[in-house]
């Protein structure tokens, strides 16, 4: 899929088929994450690929967002973690979140290009997920996504027009 087609085709997918996805496809998607830029090239992102059905189900119980069923039917859940001290901090901005955001978006777009669905999930209880997956206390759990063949084709959600988000030569001009 051409880049701009991929960007336009991406949706947050909240219903999945239980169709298996080859591990090589997942590895290609994660390779896109590996190539993402980061603060001073520190590469603080770490991914846990959860394929074990029992663990996925437990993850779904804990997160239940967008729904427990996503984690049971999609063959993978991808959990993005980071050591927050392994990136930059400037003017109150924690760049590990930026690094992780870029990296996860590479995952999301690569999955779209492979015909697969994802849903960026940021709202979940961090400590229970840490405990389930053996993630150390000082490592942040930044995002989760189910990964699999979509069982829905949602319409595009509204976006602000360009003139609302792009200014010329100064704020709001
Ligand atoms: C940082 C971030 C966190 C998000 N967290 C959640 C979430 O916890 N649960 C959920 O269902 N969707 C979540 N989303 C998906 C957004 O709701 C979605 O991107 C937005 O509504 C636009 O829809 P679209 O992705 O289909 O274009 C998140 C997206 C981002 C970028």
JSON list of C-alpha atoms and ligand atoms in Angstrom, two decimals:
[
{"chain": "A", "resi": 1, "resn": "UNK", "atom": "CA", "xyz": [0.00, 0.00, 0.00]},
{"chain": "A", "resi": 2, "resn": "UNK", "atom": "CA", "xyz": [1.27, 3.45, -0.92]},
{"chain": "A", "resi": 3, "resn": "UNK", "atom": "CA", "xyz": [2.17, 5.62, 2.13]},
{"chain": "A", "resi": 4, "resn": "UNK", "atom": "CA", "xyz": [-0.68, 8.16, 1.93]},
{"chain": "A", "resi": 5, "resn": "UNK", "atom": "CA", "xyz": [-3.19, 5.37, 1.21]},
{"chain": "A", "resi": 6, "resn": "UNK", "atom": "CA", "xyz": [-1.97, 3.61, 4.34]},
{"chain": "A", "resi": 7, "resn": "UNK", "atom": "CA", "xyz": [-2.35, 6.76, 6.42]},
{"chain": "A", "resi": 8, "resn": "UNK", "atom": "CA", "xyz": [-5.87, 7.30, 5.09]},
{"chain": "A", "resi": 9, "resn": "UNK", "atom": "CA", "xyz": [-6.88, 3.64, 5.53]},
{"chain": "A", "resi": 10, "resn": "UNK", "atom": "CA", "xyz": [-5.84, 3.38, 9.20]},
{"chain": "A", "resi": 11, "resn": "UNK", "atom": "CA", "xyz": [-8.61, 3.13, 11.77]},
{"chain": "A", "resi": 12, "resn": "UNK", "atom": "CA", "xyz": [-8.82, 2.15, 15.42]},
{"chain": "A", "resi": 13, "resn": "UNK", "atom": "CA", "xyz": [-10.16, -1.40, 15.18]},
{"chain": "A", "resi": 14, "resn": "UNK", "atom": "CA", "xyz": [-12.19, -2.69, 18.10]},
{"chain": "A", "resi": 15, "resn": "UNK", "atom": "CA", "xyz": [-13.47, -6.00, 16.64]},
{"chain": "A", "resi": 16, "resn": "UNK", "atom": "CA", "xyz": [-11.21, -8.77, 15.39]},
{"chain": "A", "resi": 17, "resn": "UNK", "atom": "CA", "xyz": [-11.38, -12.13, 13.61]},
{"chain": "A", "resi": 18, "resn": "UNK", "atom": "CA", "xyz": [-9.56, -15.04, 15.22]},
{"chain": "A", "resi": 19, "resn": "UNK", "atom": "CA", "xyz": [-7.74, -15.70, 11.91]},
{"chain": "A", "resi": 20, "resn": "UNK", "atom": "CA", "xyz": [-4.08, -16.57, 12.62]},
{"chain": "A", "resi": 21, "resn": "UNK", "atom": "CA", "xyz": [-1.43, -14.04, 11.58]},
{"chain": "A", "resi": 22, "resn": "UNK", "atom": "CA", "xyz": [2.04, -15.41, 10.67]},
{"chain": "A", "resi": 23, "resn": "UNK", "atom": "CA", "xyz": [4.75, -14.45, 13.16]},
{"chain": "A", "resi": 24, "resn": "UNK", "atom": "CA", "xyz": [6.90, -13.19, 10.25]},
{"chain": "A", "resi": 25, "resn": "UNK", "atom": "CA", "xyz": [4.24, -10.55, 9.58]},
{"chain": "A", "resi": 26, "resn": "UNK", "atom": "CA", "xyz": [4.40, -9.42, 13.20]},
{"chain": "A", "resi": 27, "resn": "UNK", "atom": "CA", "xyz": [8.19, -9.28, 12.97]},
{"chain": "A", "resi": 28, "resn": "UNK", "atom": "CA", "xyz": [7.99, -7.09, 9.85]},
{"chain": "A", "resi": 29, "resn": "UNK", "atom": "CA", "xyz": [5.69, -4.75, 11.75]},
{"chain": "A", "resi": 30, "resn": "UNK", "atom": "CA", "xyz": [8.07, -4.63, 14.72]},
{"chain": "A", "resi": 31, "resn": "UNK", "atom": "CA", "xyz": [10.96, -3.94, 12.34]},
{"chain": "A", "resi": 32, "resn": "UNK", "atom": "CA", "xyz": [9.12, -0.72, 11.43]},
{"chain": "A", "resi": 33, "resn": "UNK", "atom": "CA", "xyz": [9.14, 0.15, 15.16]},
{"chain": "A", "resi": 34, "resn": "UNK", "atom": "CA", "xyz": [12.86, -0.64, 15.38]},
{"chain": "A", "resi": 35, "resn": "UNK", "atom": "CA", "xyz": [13.57, 1.91, 12.64]},
{"chain": "A", "resi": 36, "resn": "UNK", "atom": "CA", "xyz": [11.73, 4.75, 14.41]},
{"chain": "A", "resi": 37, "resn": "UNK", "atom": "CA", "xyz": [13.65, 7.87, 15.49]},
{"chain": "A", "resi": 38, "resn": "UNK", "atom": "CA", "xyz": [14.16, 8.69, 19.17]},
{"chain": "A", "resi": 39, "resn": "UNK", "atom": "CA", "xyz": [15.75, 11.24, 21.49]},
{"chain": "A", "resi": 40, "resn": "UNK", "atom": "CA", "xyz": [19.56, 11.03, 20.94]},
{"chain": "A", "resi": 41, "resn": "UNK", "atom": "CA", "xyz": [18.85, 7.67, 19.32]},
{"chain": "A", "resi": 42, "resn": "UNK", "atom": "CA", "xyz": [18.37, 6.23, 22.82]},
{"chain": "A", "resi": 43, "resn": "UNK", "atom": "CA", "xyz": [15.66, 3.82, 21.61]},
{"chain": "A", "resi": 44, "resn": "UNK", "atom": "CA", "xyz": [13.89, 3.49, 24.94]},
{"chain": "A", "resi": 45, "resn": "UNK", "atom": "CA", "xyz": [10.99, 1.50, 23.43]},
{"chain": "A", "resi": 46, "resn": "UNK", "atom": "CA", "xyz": [10.54, -2.16, 24.42]},
{"chain": "A", "resi": 47, "resn": "UNK", "atom": "CA", "xyz": [7.79, -4.40, 23.04]},
{"chain": "A", "resi": 48, "resn": "UNK", "atom": "CA", "xyz": [6.16, -7.45, 24.57]},
{"chain": "A", "resi": 49, "resn": "UNK", "atom": "CA", "xyz": [4.34, -9.62, 22.02]},
{"chain": "A", "resi": 50, "resn": "UNK", "atom": "CA", "xyz": [1.59, -11.52, 23.82]},
{"chain": "A", "resi": 51, "resn": "UNK", "atom": "CA", "xyz": [0.35, -14.49, 21.79]},
{"chain": "A", "resi": 52, "resn": "UNK", "atom": "CA", "xyz": [-0.39, -17.02, 24.55]},
{"chain": "A", "resi": 53, "resn": "UNK", "atom": "CA", "xyz": [-4.23, -17.25, 24.57]},
{"chain": "A", "resi": 54, "resn": "UNK", "atom": "CA", "xyz": [-4.44, -17.52, 28.37]},
{"chain": "A", "resi": 55, "resn": "UNK", "atom": "CA", "xyz": [-2.22, -14.44, 28.88]},
{"chain": "A", "resi": 56, "resn": "UNK", "atom": "CA", "xyz": [-4.19, -12.52, 26.23]},
{"chain": "A", "resi": 57, "resn": "UNK", "atom": "CA", "xyz": [-7.40, -13.38, 27.98]},
{"chain": "A", "resi": 58, "resn": "UNK", "atom": "CA", "xyz": [-5.98, -12.26, 31.35]},
{"chain": "A", "resi": 59, "resn": "UNK", "atom": "CA", "xyz": [-4.75, -9.04, 29.72]},
{"chain": "A", "resi": 60, "resn": "UNK", "atom": "CA", "xyz": [-8.25, -8.50, 28.31]},
{"chain": "A", "resi": 61, "resn": "UNK", "atom": "CA", "xyz": [-9.75, -8.98, 31.79]},
{"chain": "A", "resi": 62, "resn": "UNK", "atom": "CA", "xyz": [-7.38, -6.38, 33.23]},
{"chain": "A", "resi": 63, "resn": "UNK", "atom": "CA", "xyz": [-7.68, -3.81, 30.48]},
{"chain": "A", "resi": 64, "resn": "UNK", "atom": "CA", "xyz": [-11.20, -4.45, 29.11]},
{"chain": "A", "resi": 65, "resn": "UNK", "atom": "CA", "xyz": [-10.62, -1.48, 26.80]},
{"chain": "A", "resi": 66, "resn": "UNK", "atom": "CA", "xyz": [-11.77, -1.31, 24.08]},
{"chain": "A", "resi": 67, "resn": "UNK", "atom": "CA", "xyz": [-13.19, -4.72, 25.06]},
{"chain": "A", "resi": 68, "resn": "UNK", "atom": "CA", "xyz": [-12.00, -8.00, 26.57]},
{"chain": "A", "resi": 69, "resn": "UNK", "atom": "CA", "xyz": [-13.10, -9.75, 23.35]},
{"chain": "A", "resi": 70, "resn": "UNK", "atom": "CA", "xyz": [-10.45, -7.89, 21.32]},
{"chain": "A", "resi": 71, "resn": "UNK", "atom": "CA", "xyz": [-7.66, -9.58, 23.25]},
{"chain": "A", "resi": 72, "resn": "UNK", "atom": "CA", "xyz": [-9.32, -13.00, 23.04]},
{"chain": "A", "resi": 73, "resn": "UNK", "atom": "CA", "xyz": [-10.01, -12.99, 19.30]},
{"chain": "A", "resi": 74, "resn": "UNK", "atom": "CA", "xyz": [-7.03, -11.05, 17.91]},
{"chain": "A", "resi": 75, "resn": "UNK", "atom": "CA", "xyz": [-4.06, -13.44, 17.83]},
{"chain": "A", "resi": 76, "resn": "UNK", "atom": "CA", "xyz": [-1.68, -10.89, 19.38]},
{"chain": "A", "resi": 77, "resn": "UNK", "atom": "CA", "xyz": [-1.58, -8.09, 21.90]},
{"chain": "A", "resi": 78, "resn": "UNK", "atom": "CA", "xyz": [1.41, -5.77, 21.67]},
{"chain": "A", "resi": 79, "resn": "UNK", "atom": "CA", "xyz": [2.49, -4.02, 24.86]},
{"chain": "A", "resi": 80, "resn": "UNK", "atom": "CA", "xyz": [4.83, -1.04, 24.56]},
{"chain": "A", "resi": 81, "resn": "UNK", "atom": "CA", "xyz": [7.05, -0.29, 27.56]},
{"chain": "A", "resi": 82, "resn": "UNK", "atom": "CA", "xyz": [9.86, 2.18, 28.22]},
{"chain": "A", "resi": 83, "resn": "UNK", "atom": "CA", "xyz": [12.44, 3.12, 30.79]},
{"chain": "A", "resi": 84, "resn": "UNK", "atom": "CA", "xyz": [11.46, 6.77, 31.17]},
{"chain": "A", "resi": 85, "resn": "UNK", "atom": "CA", "xyz": [15.01, 7.73, 32.21]},
{"chain": "A", "resi": 86, "resn": "UNK", "atom": "CA", "xyz": [16.39, 6.41, 28.91]},
{"chain": "A", "resi": 87, "resn": "UNK", "atom": "CA", "xyz": [15.18, 9.43, 26.93]},
{"chain": "A", "resi": 88, "resn": "UNK", "atom": "CA", "xyz": [15.16, 13.22, 27.18]},
{"chain": "A", "resi": 89, "resn": "UNK", "atom": "CA", "xyz": [13.50, 15.65, 29.56]},
{"chain": "A", "resi": 90, "resn": "UNK", "atom": "CA", "xyz": [13.27, 19.30, 28.59]},
{"chain": "A", "resi": 91, "resn": "UNK", "atom": "CA", "xyz": [11.03, 22.18, 29.78]},
{"chain": "A", "resi": 92, "resn": "UNK", "atom": "CA", "xyz": [8.75, 19.77, 31.57]},
{"chain": "A", "resi": 93, "resn": "UNK", "atom": "CA", "xyz": [8.37, 17.54, 28.52]},
{"chain": "A", "resi": 94, "resn": "UNK", "atom": "CA", "xyz": [9.06, 13.85, 28.95]},
{"chain": "A", "resi": 95, "resn": "UNK", "atom": "CA", "xyz": [10.40, 12.67, 25.61]},
{"chain": "A", "resi": 96, "resn": "UNK", "atom": "CA", "xyz": [10.06, 8.95, 26.30]},
{"chain": "A", "resi": 97, "resn": "UNK", "atom": "CA", "xyz": [6.36, 9.43, 25.55]},
{"chain": "A", "resi": 98, "resn": "UNK", "atom": "CA", "xyz": [7.24, 11.10, 22.25]},
{"chain": "A", "resi": 99, "resn": "UNK", "atom": "CA", "xyz": [9.71, 8.31, 21.37]},
{"chain": "A", "resi": 100, "resn": "UNK", "atom": "CA", "xyz": [7.07, 5.71, 22.21]},
{"chain": "A", "resi": 101, "resn": "UNK", "atom": "CA", "xyz": [4.35, 7.59, 20.31]},
{"chain": "A", "resi": 102, "resn": "UNK", "atom": "CA", "xyz": [6.44, 7.65, 17.14]},
{"chain": "A", "resi": 103, "resn": "UNK", "atom": "CA", "xyz": [7.43, 4.02, 17.55]},
{"chain": "A", "resi": 104, "resn": "UNK", "atom": "CA", "xyz": [3.86, 2.85, 18.15]},
{"chain": "A", "resi": 105, "resn": "UNK", "atom": "CA", "xyz": [2.61, 4.82, 15.17]},
{"chain": "A", "resi": 106, "resn": "UNK", "atom": "CA", "xyz": [5.18, 3.00, 13.01]},
{"chain": "A", "resi": 107, "resn": "UNK", "atom": "CA", "xyz": [3.63, -0.24, 14.33]},
{"chain": "A", "resi": 108, "resn": "UNK", "atom": "CA", "xyz": [0.10, 0.97, 13.64]},
{"chain": "A", "resi": 109, "resn": "UNK", "atom": "CA", "xyz": [0.86, 2.11, 10.07]},
{"chain": "A", "resi": 110, "resn": "UNK", "atom": "CA", "xyz": [2.93, -0.99, 9.25]},
{"chain": "A", "resi": 111, "resn": "UNK", "atom": "CA", "xyz": [0.04, -3.15, 10.50]},
{"chain": "A", "resi": 112, "resn": "UNK", "atom": "CA", "xyz": [-2.38, -1.19, 8.27]},
{"chain": "A", "resi": 113, "resn": "UNK", "atom": "CA", "xyz": [-0.07, -1.74, 5.29]},
{"chain": "A", "resi": 114, "resn": "UNK", "atom": "CA", "xyz": [-0.19, -5.48, 6.08]},
{"chain": "A", "resi": 115, "resn": "UNK", "atom": "CA", "xyz": [-4.02, -5.38, 6.09]},
{"chain": "A", "resi": 116, "resn": "UNK", "atom": "CA", "xyz": [-4.16, -5.77, 9.88]},
{"chain": "A", "resi": 117, "resn": "UNK", "atom": "CA", "xyz": [-5.98, -3.84, 12.55]},
{"chain": "A", "resi": 118, "resn": "UNK", "atom": "CA", "xyz": [-4.73, -2.17, 15.73]},
{"chain": "A", "resi": 119, "resn": "UNK", "atom": "CA", "xyz": [-6.15, 0.12, 18.37]},
{"chain": "A", "resi": 120, "resn": "UNK", "atom": "CA", "xyz": [-3.83, 2.43, 20.33]},
{"chain": "A", "resi": 121, "resn": "UNK", "atom": "CA", "xyz": [-4.90, 1.84, 23.93]},
{"chain": "A", "resi": 122, "resn": "UNK", "atom": "CA", "xyz": [-3.63, 4.31, 26.50]},
{"chain": "A", "resi": 123, "resn": "UNK", "atom": "CA", "xyz": [-6.19, 3.84, 29.24]},
{"chain": "A", "resi": 124, "resn": "UNK", "atom": "CA", "xyz": [-5.40, 0.76, 31.35]},
{"chain": "A", "resi": 125, "resn": "UNK", "atom": "CA", "xyz": [-4.31, -0.07, 34.88]},
{"chain": "A", "resi": 126, "resn": "UNK", "atom": "CA", "xyz": [-0.52, -0.01, 34.68]},
{"chain": "A", "resi": 127, "resn": "UNK", "atom": "CA", "xyz": [0.44, -2.05, 37.75]},
{"chain": "A", "resi": 128, "resn": "UNK", "atom": "CA", "xyz": [-1.77, -5.08, 37.08]},
{"chain": "A", "resi": 129, "resn": "UNK", "atom": "CA", "xyz": [-0.41, -5.21, 33.50]},
{"chain": "A", "resi": 130, "resn": "UNK", "atom": "CA", "xyz": [3.14, -4.93, 34.93]},
{"chain": "A", "resi": 131, "resn": "UNK", "atom": "CA", "xyz": [2.49, -7.81, 37.30]},
{"chain": "A", "resi": 132, "resn": "UNK", "atom": "CA", "xyz": [0.91, -10.05, 34.65]},
{"chain": "A", "resi": 133, "resn": "UNK", "atom": "CA", "xyz": [3.87, -9.66, 32.26]},
{"chain": "A", "resi": 134, "resn": "UNK", "atom": "CA", "xyz": [6.71, -9.46, 34.80]},
{"chain": "A", "resi": 135, "resn": "UNK", "atom": "CA", "xyz": [7.56, -5.87, 33.86]},
{"chain": "A", "resi": 136, "resn": "UNK", "atom": "CA", "xyz": [9.90, -4.21, 36.41]},
{"chain": "A", "resi": 137, "resn": "UNK", "atom": "CA", "xyz": [8.41, -1.48, 38.61]},
{"chain": "A", "resi": 138, "resn": "UNK", "atom": "CA", "xyz": [10.66, 1.24, 37.15]},
{"chain": "A", "resi": 139, "resn": "UNK", "atom": "CA", "xyz": [9.59, 0.49, 33.58]},
{"chain": "A", "resi": 140, "resn": "UNK", "atom": "CA", "xyz": [6.54, 2.40, 32.32]},
{"chain": "A", "resi": 141, "resn": "UNK", "atom": "CA", "xyz": [3.83, 0.60, 30.38]},
{"chain": "A", "resi": 142, "resn": "UNK", "atom": "CA", "xyz": [2.97, 3.18, 27.74]},
{"chain": "A", "resi": 143, "resn": "UNK", "atom": "CA", "xyz": [0.52, 1.60, 25.32]},
{"chain": "A", "resi": 144, "resn": "UNK", "atom": "CA", "xyz": [-1.21, -1.60, 24.35]},
{"chain": "A", "resi": 145, "resn": "UNK", "atom": "CA", "xyz": [-2.80, -2.69, 21.10]},
{"chain": "A", "resi": 146, "resn": "UNK", "atom": "CA", "xyz": [-4.56, -5.78, 19.90]},
{"chain": "A", "resi": 147, "resn": "UNK", "atom": "CA", "xyz": [-3.18, -6.92, 16.52]},
{"chain": "A", "resi": 148, "resn": "UNK", "atom": "CA", "xyz": [-5.12, -9.06, 14.08]},
{"chain": "A", "resi": 149, "resn": "UNK", "atom": "CA", "xyz": [-7.45, -9.25, 11.11]},
{"chain": "A", "resi": 150, "resn": "UNK", "atom": "CA", "xyz": [-10.22, -6.65, 11.44]},
{"chain": "A", "resi": 151, "resn": "UNK", "atom": "CA", "xyz": [-13.82, -7.83, 11.84]},
{"chain": "A", "resi": 152, "resn": "UNK", "atom": "CA", "xyz": [-15.15, -4.34, 11.24]},
{"chain": "A", "resi": 153, "resn": "UNK", "atom": "CA", "xyz": [-14.51, -1.50, 8.79]},
{"chain": "A", "resi": 154, "resn": "UNK", "atom": "CA", "xyz": [-15.29, 1.70, 10.71]},
{"chain": "A", "resi": 155, "resn": "UNK", "atom": "CA", "xyz": [-15.90, 4.95, 8.87]},
{"chain": "A", "resi": 156, "resn": "UNK", "atom": "CA", "xyz": [-13.25, 7.64, 9.26]},
{"chain": "A", "resi": 157, "resn": "UNK", "atom": "CA", "xyz": [-13.68, 9.78, 12.37]},
{"chain": "A", "resi": 158, "resn": "UNK", "atom": "CA", "xyz": [-13.94, 13.56, 11.96]},
{"chain": "A", "resi": 159, "resn": "UNK", "atom": "CA", "xyz": [-10.78, 15.65, 11.92]},
{"chain": "A", "resi": 160, "resn": "UNK", "atom": "CA", "xyz": [-10.26, 19.39, 12.18]},
{"chain": "A", "resi": 161, "resn": "UNK", "atom": "CA", "xyz": [-9.74, 21.13, 8.83]},
{"chain": "A", "resi": 162, "resn": "UNK", "atom": "CA", "xyz": [-6.14, 22.05, 7.98]},
{"chain": "A", "resi": 163, "resn": "UNK", "atom": "CA", "xyz": [-6.80, 25.78, 8.49]},
{"chain": "A", "resi": 164, "resn": "UNK", "atom": "CA", "xyz": [-7.63, 25.06, 12.15]},
{"chain": "A", "resi": 165, "resn": "UNK", "atom": "CA", "xyz": [-4.34, 23.27, 12.82]},
{"chain": "A", "resi": 166, "resn": "UNK", "atom": "CA", "xyz": [-1.83, 24.95, 10.49]},
{"chain": "A", "resi": 167, "resn": "UNK", "atom": "CA", "xyz": [-0.78, 28.59, 10.89]},
{"chain": "A", "resi": 168, "resn": "UNK", "atom": "CA", "xyz": [1.48, 30.66, 8.65]},
{"chain": "A", "resi": 169, "resn": "UNK", "atom": "CA", "xyz": [4.46, 32.58, 10.09]},
{"chain": "A", "resi": 170, "resn": "UNK", "atom": "CA", "xyz": [2.96, 32.85, 13.61]},
{"chain": "A", "resi": 171, "resn": "UNK", "atom": "CA", "xyz": [0.33, 31.58, 16.06]},
{"chain": "A", "resi": 172, "resn": "UNK", "atom": "CA", "xyz": [-3.20, 31.52, 14.62]},
{"chain": "A", "resi": 173, "resn": "UNK", "atom": "CA", "xyz": [-2.26, 33.46, 11.50]},
{"chain": "B", "resi": 1, "resn": "LIG", "atom": "C1", "xyz": [-2.51, 8.10, 22.77]},
{"chain": "B", "resi": 1, "resn": "LIG", "atom": "C2", "xyz": [-3.80, 7.42, 22.40]},
{"chain": "B", "resi": 1, "resn": "LIG", "atom": "C3", "xyz": [-4.51, 6.72, 23.36]},
{"chain": "B", "resi": 1, "resn": "LIG", "atom": "C4", "xyz": [-5.69, 6.06, 23.03]},
{"chain": "B", "resi": 1, "resn": "LIG", "atom": "N1", "xyz": [-6.35, 5.32, 23.98]},
{"chain": "B", "resi": 1, "resn": "LIG", "atom": "C5", "xyz": [-7.45, 4.62, 23.62]},
{"chain": "B", "resi": 1, "resn": "LIG", "atom": "C6", "xyz": [-8.08, 3.77, 24.57]},
{"chain": "B", "resi": 1, "resn": "LIG", "atom": "O1", "xyz": [-7.66, 3.66, 25.73]},
{"chain": "B", "resi": 1, "resn": "LIG", "atom": "N2", "xyz": [-9.18, 3.07, 24.17]},
{"chain": "B", "resi": 1, "resn": "LIG", "atom": "C7", "xyz": [-9.68, 3.15, 22.89]},
{"chain": "B", "resi": 1, "resn": "LIG", "atom": "O2", "xyz": [-10.67, 2.47, 22.58]},
{"chain": "B", "resi": 1, "resn": "LIG", "atom": "N3", "xyz": [-9.09, 3.95, 21.97]},
{"chain": "B", "resi": 1, "resn": "LIG", "atom": "C8", "xyz": [-8.00, 4.67, 22.30]},
{"chain": "B", "resi": 1, "resn": "LIG", "atom": "N4", "xyz": [-7.37, 5.47, 21.37]},
{"chain": "B", "resi": 1, "resn": "LIG", "atom": "C9", "xyz": [-7.92, 5.57, 19.99]},
{"chain": "B", "resi": 1, "resn": "LIG", "atom": "C10", "xyz": [-8.63, 6.91, 19.74]},
{"chain": "B", "resi": 1, "resn": "LIG", "atom": "O3", "xyz": [-9.86, 6.94, 20.42]},
{"chain": "B", "resi": 1, "resn": "LIG", "atom": "C11", "xyz": [-8.81, 7.07, 18.22]},
{"chain": "B", "resi": 1, "resn": "LIG", "atom": "O4", "xyz": [-7.56, 7.16, 17.61]},
{"chain": "B", "resi": 1, "resn": "LIG", "atom": "C12", "xyz": [-9.63, 8.31, 17.86]},
{"chain": "B", "resi": 1, "resn": "LIG", "atom": "O5", "xyz": [-10.94, 8.23, 18.36]},
{"chain": "B", "resi": 1, "resn": "LIG", "atom": "C13", "xyz": [-9.72, 8.50, 16.33]},
{"chain": "B", "resi": 1, "resn": "LIG", "atom": "O6", "xyz": [-10.25, 7.34, 15.69]},
{"chain": "B", "resi": 1, "resn": "LIG", "atom": "P1", "xyz": [-9.41, 6.58, 14.57]},
{"chain": "B", "resi": 1, "resn": "LIG", "atom": "O7", "xyz": [-8.14, 6.07, 15.23]},
{"chain": "B", "resi": 1, "resn": "LIG", "atom": "O8", "xyz": [-10.27, 5.42, 14.10]},
{"chain": "B", "resi": 1, "resn": "LIG", "atom": "O9", "xyz": [-9.08, 7.54, 13.47]},
{"chain": "B", "resi": 1, "resn": "LIG", "atom": "C14", "xyz": [-6.20, 6.13, 21.69]},
{"chain": "B", "resi": 1, "resn": "LIG", "atom": "C15", "xyz": [-5.46, 6.84, 20.71]},
{"chain": "B", "resi": 1, "resn": "LIG", "atom": "C16", "xyz": [-4.29, 7.46, 21.07]},
{"chain": "B", "resi": 1, "resn": "LIG", "atom": "C17", "xyz": [-3.49, 8.17, 19.98]}
]
